Coordinates of N, CA and C in Angstrom, one line a residue:
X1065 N 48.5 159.0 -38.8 CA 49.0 158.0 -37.9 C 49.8 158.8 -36.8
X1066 N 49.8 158.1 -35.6 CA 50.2 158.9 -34.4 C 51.1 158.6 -34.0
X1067 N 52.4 159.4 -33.9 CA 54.0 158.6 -33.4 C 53.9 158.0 -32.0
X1068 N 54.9 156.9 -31.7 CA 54.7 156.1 -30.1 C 55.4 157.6 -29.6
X1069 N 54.4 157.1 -27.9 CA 55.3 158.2 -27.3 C 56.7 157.7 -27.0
X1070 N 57.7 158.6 -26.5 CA 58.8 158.1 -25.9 C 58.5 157.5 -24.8
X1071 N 59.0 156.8 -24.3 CA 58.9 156.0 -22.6 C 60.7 156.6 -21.9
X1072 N 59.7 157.1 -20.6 CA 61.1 157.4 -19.7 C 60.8 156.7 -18.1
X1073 N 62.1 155.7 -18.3 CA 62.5 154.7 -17.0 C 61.5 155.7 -15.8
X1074 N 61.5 154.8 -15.0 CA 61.0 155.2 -13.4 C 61.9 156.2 -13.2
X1075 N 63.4 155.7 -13.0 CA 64.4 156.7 -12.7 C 64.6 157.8 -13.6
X1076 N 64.8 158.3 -15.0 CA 64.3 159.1 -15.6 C 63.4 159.9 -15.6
X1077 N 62.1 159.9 -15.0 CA 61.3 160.4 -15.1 C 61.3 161.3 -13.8
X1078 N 62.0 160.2 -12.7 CA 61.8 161.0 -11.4 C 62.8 162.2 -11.6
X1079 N 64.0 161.6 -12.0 CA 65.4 162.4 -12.4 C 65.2 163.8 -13.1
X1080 N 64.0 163.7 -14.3 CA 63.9 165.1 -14.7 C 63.1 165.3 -14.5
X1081 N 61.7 165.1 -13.8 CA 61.3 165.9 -13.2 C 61.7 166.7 -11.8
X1082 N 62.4 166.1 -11.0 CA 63.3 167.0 -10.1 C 64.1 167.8 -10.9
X1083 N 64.8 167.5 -12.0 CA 65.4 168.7 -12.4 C 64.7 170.0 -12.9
X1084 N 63.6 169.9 -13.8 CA 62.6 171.0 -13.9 C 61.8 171.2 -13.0
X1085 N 61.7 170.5 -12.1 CA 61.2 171.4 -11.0 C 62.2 172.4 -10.3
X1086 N 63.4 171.9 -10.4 CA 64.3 172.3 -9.6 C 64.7 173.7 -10.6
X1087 N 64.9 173.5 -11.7 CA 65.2 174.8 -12.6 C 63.8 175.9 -12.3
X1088 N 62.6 175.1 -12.7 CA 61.1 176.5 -12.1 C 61.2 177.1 -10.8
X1089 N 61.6 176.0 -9.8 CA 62.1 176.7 -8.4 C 62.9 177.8 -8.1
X1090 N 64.1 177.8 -9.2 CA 64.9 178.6 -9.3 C 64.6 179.9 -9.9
X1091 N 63.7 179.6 -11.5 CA 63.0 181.3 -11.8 C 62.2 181.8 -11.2
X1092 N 61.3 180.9 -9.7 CA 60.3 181.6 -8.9 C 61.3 182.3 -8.1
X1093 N 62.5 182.0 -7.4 CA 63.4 182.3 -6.3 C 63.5 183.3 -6.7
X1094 N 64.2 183.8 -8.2 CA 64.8 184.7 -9.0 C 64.1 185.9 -9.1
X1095 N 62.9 185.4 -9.8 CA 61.7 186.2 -10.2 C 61.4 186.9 -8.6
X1096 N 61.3 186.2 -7.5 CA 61.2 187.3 -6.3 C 61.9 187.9 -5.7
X1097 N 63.5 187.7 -6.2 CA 64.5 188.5 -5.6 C 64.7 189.6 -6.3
X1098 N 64.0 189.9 -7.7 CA 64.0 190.7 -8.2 C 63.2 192.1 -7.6
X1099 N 62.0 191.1 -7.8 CA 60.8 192.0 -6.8 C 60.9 192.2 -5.8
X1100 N 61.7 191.9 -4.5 CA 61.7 192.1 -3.1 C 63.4 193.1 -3.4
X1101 N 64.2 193.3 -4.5 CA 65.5 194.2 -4.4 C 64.4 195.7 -4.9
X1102 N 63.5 195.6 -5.4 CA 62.5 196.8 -5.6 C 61.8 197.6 -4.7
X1103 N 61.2 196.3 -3.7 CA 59.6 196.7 -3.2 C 60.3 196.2 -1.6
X1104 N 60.2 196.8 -1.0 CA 60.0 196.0 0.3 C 58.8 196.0 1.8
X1105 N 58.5 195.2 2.5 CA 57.7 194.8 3.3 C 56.7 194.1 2.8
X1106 N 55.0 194.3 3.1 CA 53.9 193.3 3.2 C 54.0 193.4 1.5
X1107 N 54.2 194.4 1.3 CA 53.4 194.8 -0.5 C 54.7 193.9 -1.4
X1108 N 56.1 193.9 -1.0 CA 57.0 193.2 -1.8 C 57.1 192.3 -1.7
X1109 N 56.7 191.7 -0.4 CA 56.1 190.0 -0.3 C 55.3 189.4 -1.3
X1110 N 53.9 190.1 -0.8 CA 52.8 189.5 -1.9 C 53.5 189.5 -3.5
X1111 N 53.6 191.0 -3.6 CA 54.1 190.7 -4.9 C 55.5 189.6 -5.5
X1112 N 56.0 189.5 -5.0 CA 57.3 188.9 -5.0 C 56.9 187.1 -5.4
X1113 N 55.6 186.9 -4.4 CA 55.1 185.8 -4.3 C 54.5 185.5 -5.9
X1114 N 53.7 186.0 -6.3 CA 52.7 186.0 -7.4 C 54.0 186.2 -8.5
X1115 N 55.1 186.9 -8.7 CA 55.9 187.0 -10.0 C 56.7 185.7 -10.1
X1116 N 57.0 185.2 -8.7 CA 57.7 184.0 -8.8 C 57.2 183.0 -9.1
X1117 N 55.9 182.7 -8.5 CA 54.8 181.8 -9.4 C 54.6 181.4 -10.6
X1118 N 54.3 182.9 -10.7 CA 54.1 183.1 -12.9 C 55.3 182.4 -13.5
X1119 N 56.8 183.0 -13.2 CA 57.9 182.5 -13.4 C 57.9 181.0 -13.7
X1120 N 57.6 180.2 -12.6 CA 58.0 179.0 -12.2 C 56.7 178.4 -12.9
X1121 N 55.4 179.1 -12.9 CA 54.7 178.5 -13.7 C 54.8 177.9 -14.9
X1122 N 55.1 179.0 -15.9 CA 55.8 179.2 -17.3 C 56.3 178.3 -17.7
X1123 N 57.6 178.4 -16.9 CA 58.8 177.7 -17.2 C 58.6 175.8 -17.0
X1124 N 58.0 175.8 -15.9 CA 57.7 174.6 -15.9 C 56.5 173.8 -16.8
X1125 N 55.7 174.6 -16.9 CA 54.5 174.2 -17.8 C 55.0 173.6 -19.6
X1126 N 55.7 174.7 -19.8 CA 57.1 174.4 -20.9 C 57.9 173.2 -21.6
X1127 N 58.5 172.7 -20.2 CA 59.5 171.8 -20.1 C 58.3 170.7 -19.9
X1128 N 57.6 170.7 -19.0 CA 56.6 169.0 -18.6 C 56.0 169.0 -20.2
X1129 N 55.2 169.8 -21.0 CA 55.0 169.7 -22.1 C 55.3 168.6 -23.1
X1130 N 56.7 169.4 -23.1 CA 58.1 168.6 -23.9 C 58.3 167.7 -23.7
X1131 N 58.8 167.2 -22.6 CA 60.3 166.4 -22.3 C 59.9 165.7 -21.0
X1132 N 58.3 165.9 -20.4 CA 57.7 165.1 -19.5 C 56.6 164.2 -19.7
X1133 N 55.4 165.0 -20.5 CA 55.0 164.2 -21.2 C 54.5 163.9 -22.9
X1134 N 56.2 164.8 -23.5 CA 55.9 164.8 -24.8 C 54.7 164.7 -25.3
X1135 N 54.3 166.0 -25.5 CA 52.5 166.6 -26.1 C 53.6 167.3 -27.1
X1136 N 53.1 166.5 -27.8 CA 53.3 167.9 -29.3 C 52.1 168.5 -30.0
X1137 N 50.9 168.3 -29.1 CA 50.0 168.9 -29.9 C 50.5 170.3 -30.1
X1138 N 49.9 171.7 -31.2 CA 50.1 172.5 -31.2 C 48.6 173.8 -31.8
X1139 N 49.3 174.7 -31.8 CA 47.4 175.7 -31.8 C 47.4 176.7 -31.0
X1140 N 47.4 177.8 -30.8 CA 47.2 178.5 -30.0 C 45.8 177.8 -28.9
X1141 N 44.9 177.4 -29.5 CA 43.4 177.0 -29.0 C 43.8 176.0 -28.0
X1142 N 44.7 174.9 -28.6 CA 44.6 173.5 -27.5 C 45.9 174.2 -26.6
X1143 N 47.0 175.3 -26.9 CA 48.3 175.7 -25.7 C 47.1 176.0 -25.0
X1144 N 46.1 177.1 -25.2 CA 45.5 177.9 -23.9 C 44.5 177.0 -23.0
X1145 N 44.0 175.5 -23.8 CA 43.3 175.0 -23.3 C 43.9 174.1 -22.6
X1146 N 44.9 174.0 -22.4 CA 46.3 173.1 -21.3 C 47.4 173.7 -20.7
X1147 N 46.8 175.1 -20.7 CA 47.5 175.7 -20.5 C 46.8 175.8 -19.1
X1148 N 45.5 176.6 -19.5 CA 44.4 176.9 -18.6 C 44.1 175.5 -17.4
X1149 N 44.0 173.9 -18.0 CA 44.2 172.9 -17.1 C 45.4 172.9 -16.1
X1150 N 46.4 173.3 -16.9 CA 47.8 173.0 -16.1 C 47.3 174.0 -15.0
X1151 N 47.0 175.1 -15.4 CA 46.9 175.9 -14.0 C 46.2 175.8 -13.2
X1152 N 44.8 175.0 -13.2 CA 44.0 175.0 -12.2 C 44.8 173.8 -11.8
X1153 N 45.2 173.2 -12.4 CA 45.7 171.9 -11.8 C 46.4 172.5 -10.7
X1154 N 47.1 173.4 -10.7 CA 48.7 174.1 -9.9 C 47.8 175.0 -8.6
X1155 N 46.5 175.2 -9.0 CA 45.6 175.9 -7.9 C 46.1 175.0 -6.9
X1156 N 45.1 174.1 -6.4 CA 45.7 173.7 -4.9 C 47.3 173.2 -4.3
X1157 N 47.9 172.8 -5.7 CA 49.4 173.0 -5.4 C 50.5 174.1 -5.0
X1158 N 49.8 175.2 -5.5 CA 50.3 176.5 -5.1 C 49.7 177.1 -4.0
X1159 N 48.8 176.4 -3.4 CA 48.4 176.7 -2.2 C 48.9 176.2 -0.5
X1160 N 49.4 174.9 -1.7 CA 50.6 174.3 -1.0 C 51.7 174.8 -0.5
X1161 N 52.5 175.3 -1.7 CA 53.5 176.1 -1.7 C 53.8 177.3 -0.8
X1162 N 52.3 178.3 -1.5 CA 52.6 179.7 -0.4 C 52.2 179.5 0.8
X1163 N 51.1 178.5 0.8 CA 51.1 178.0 3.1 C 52.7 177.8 3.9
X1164 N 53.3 177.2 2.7 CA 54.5 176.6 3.5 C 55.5 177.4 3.6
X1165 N 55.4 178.8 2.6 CA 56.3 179.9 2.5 C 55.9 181.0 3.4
X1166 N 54.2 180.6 3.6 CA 54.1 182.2 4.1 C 54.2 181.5 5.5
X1167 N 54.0 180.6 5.8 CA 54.5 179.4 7.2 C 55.8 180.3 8.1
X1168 N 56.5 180.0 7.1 CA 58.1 180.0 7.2 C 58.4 181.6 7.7
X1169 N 57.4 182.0 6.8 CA 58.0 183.9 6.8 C 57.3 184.4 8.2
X1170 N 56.5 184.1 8.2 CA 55.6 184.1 9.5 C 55.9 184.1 10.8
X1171 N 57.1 182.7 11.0 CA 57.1 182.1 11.9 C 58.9 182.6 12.1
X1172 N 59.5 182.7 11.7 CA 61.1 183.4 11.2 C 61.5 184.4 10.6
X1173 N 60.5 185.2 9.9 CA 61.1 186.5 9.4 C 62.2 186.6 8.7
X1174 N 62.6 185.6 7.9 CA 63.9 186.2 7.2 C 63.8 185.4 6.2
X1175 N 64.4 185.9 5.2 CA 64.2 185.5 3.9 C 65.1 184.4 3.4
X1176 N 65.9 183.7 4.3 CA 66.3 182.2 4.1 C 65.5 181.1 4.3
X1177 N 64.8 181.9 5.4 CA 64.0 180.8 6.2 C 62.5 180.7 5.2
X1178 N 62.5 181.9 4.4 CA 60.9 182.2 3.4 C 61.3 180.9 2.2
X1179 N 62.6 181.2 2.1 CA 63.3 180.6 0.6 C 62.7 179.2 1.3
X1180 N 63.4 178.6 2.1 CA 63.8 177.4 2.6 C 61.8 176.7 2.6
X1181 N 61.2 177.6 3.1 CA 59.6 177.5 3.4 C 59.0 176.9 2.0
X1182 N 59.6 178.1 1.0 CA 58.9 177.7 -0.7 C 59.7 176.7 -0.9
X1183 N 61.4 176.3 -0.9 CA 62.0 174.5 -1.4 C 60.8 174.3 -1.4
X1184 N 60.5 173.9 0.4 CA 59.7 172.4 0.7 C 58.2 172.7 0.3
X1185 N 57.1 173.6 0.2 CA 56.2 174.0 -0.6 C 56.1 173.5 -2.0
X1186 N 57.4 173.5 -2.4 CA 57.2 173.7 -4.1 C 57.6 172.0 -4.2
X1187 N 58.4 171.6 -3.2 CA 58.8 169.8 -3.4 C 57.4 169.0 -3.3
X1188 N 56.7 169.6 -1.9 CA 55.5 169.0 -2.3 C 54.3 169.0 -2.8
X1189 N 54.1 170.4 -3.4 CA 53.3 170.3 -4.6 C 53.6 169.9 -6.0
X1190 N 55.0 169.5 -5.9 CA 55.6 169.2 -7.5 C 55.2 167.8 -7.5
X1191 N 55.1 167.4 -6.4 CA 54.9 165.7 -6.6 C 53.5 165.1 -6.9
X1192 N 52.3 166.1 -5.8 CA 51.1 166.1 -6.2 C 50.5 166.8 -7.7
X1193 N 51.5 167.8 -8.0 CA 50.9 168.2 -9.5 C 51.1 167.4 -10.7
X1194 N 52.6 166.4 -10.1 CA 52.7 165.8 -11.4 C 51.6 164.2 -11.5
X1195 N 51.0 164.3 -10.7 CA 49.5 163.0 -10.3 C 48.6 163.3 -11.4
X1196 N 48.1 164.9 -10.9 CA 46.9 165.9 -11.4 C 47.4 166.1 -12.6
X1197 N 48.6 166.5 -13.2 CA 48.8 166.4 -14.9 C 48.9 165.5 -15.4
X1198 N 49.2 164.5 -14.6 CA 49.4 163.1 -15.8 C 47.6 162.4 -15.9
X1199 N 47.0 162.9 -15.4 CA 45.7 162.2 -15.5 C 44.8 163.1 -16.0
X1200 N 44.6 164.3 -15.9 CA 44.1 165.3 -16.4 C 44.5 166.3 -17.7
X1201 N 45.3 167.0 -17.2 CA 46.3 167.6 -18.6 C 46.7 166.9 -19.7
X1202 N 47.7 166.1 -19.6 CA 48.5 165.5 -20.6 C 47.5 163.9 -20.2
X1203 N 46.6 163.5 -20.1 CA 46.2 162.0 -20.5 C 45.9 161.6 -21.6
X1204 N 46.6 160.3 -22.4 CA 46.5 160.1 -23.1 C 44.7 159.6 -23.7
X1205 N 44.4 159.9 -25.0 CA 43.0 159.6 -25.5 C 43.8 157.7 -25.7
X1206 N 42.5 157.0 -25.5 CA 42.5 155.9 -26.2 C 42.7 154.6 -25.0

């Protein structure tokens, strides 16, 4: 027998998913200030880009699981197989993101203005990913 899911208000749902988005925002920020205090110019960019990703990937893939749309499935087989959806799901979302970062870096050169580029990148692909996971990823059978 299959437990009910939890149900979270309109306002709850919007409320934490801003906040995990807002926490993966923060290990992608992190995750590239690591890499850009290492590497610097075209090459600590790119890189910096791609670790912050993975970061923010992770971490958010994580938490939506849980506490977004309570999947408790478990298995190494069905993580990597929703795992693997969540990420193509995040393909044209993250395409979103680095257009709007590498926009930013492009057009201003400085890395407030890169940061500020990825917020609004990552605000609006968080809104479009969470469409793509709730109907694809985490949709309920039945």
């Amino acid at each position: 027998m299959q437990m009910p899911q939890p149900h979270l208000s309109p306002t709850e749902l919007v409320l934490r998913y801003a906040a995990f988005a807002g926490l993966a925002t923060l290990a992608n920020l992190a995750a590239q200030r690591l890499v850009l205090a290492g590497i610097e110019g075209r090459a600590g960019f790119v890189l910096a880009v791609i670790a912050g990703t993975g970061a923010g990937l992770v971490l958010k893939y994580i938490l939506d699981k849980r506490w977004i749309f309570f999947d408790r499935s478990g298995g190494v087989q069905t993580h990597a197989r929703k795992f693997a959806l969540y990420t193509a799901m995040g393909i044209v979302t993250t395409l979103i993101f680095w257009g709007a970062e590498t926009a930013a870096w492009l057009i201003w050169q400085t890395h407030a203005m890169r940061e500020a580029g990825a917020v609004l990148g990552l605000t609006v692909g968080y809104v479009v990913k969470y469409r793509l996971d709730r109907r694809f990823v985490f949709a309920r059978a039945g």
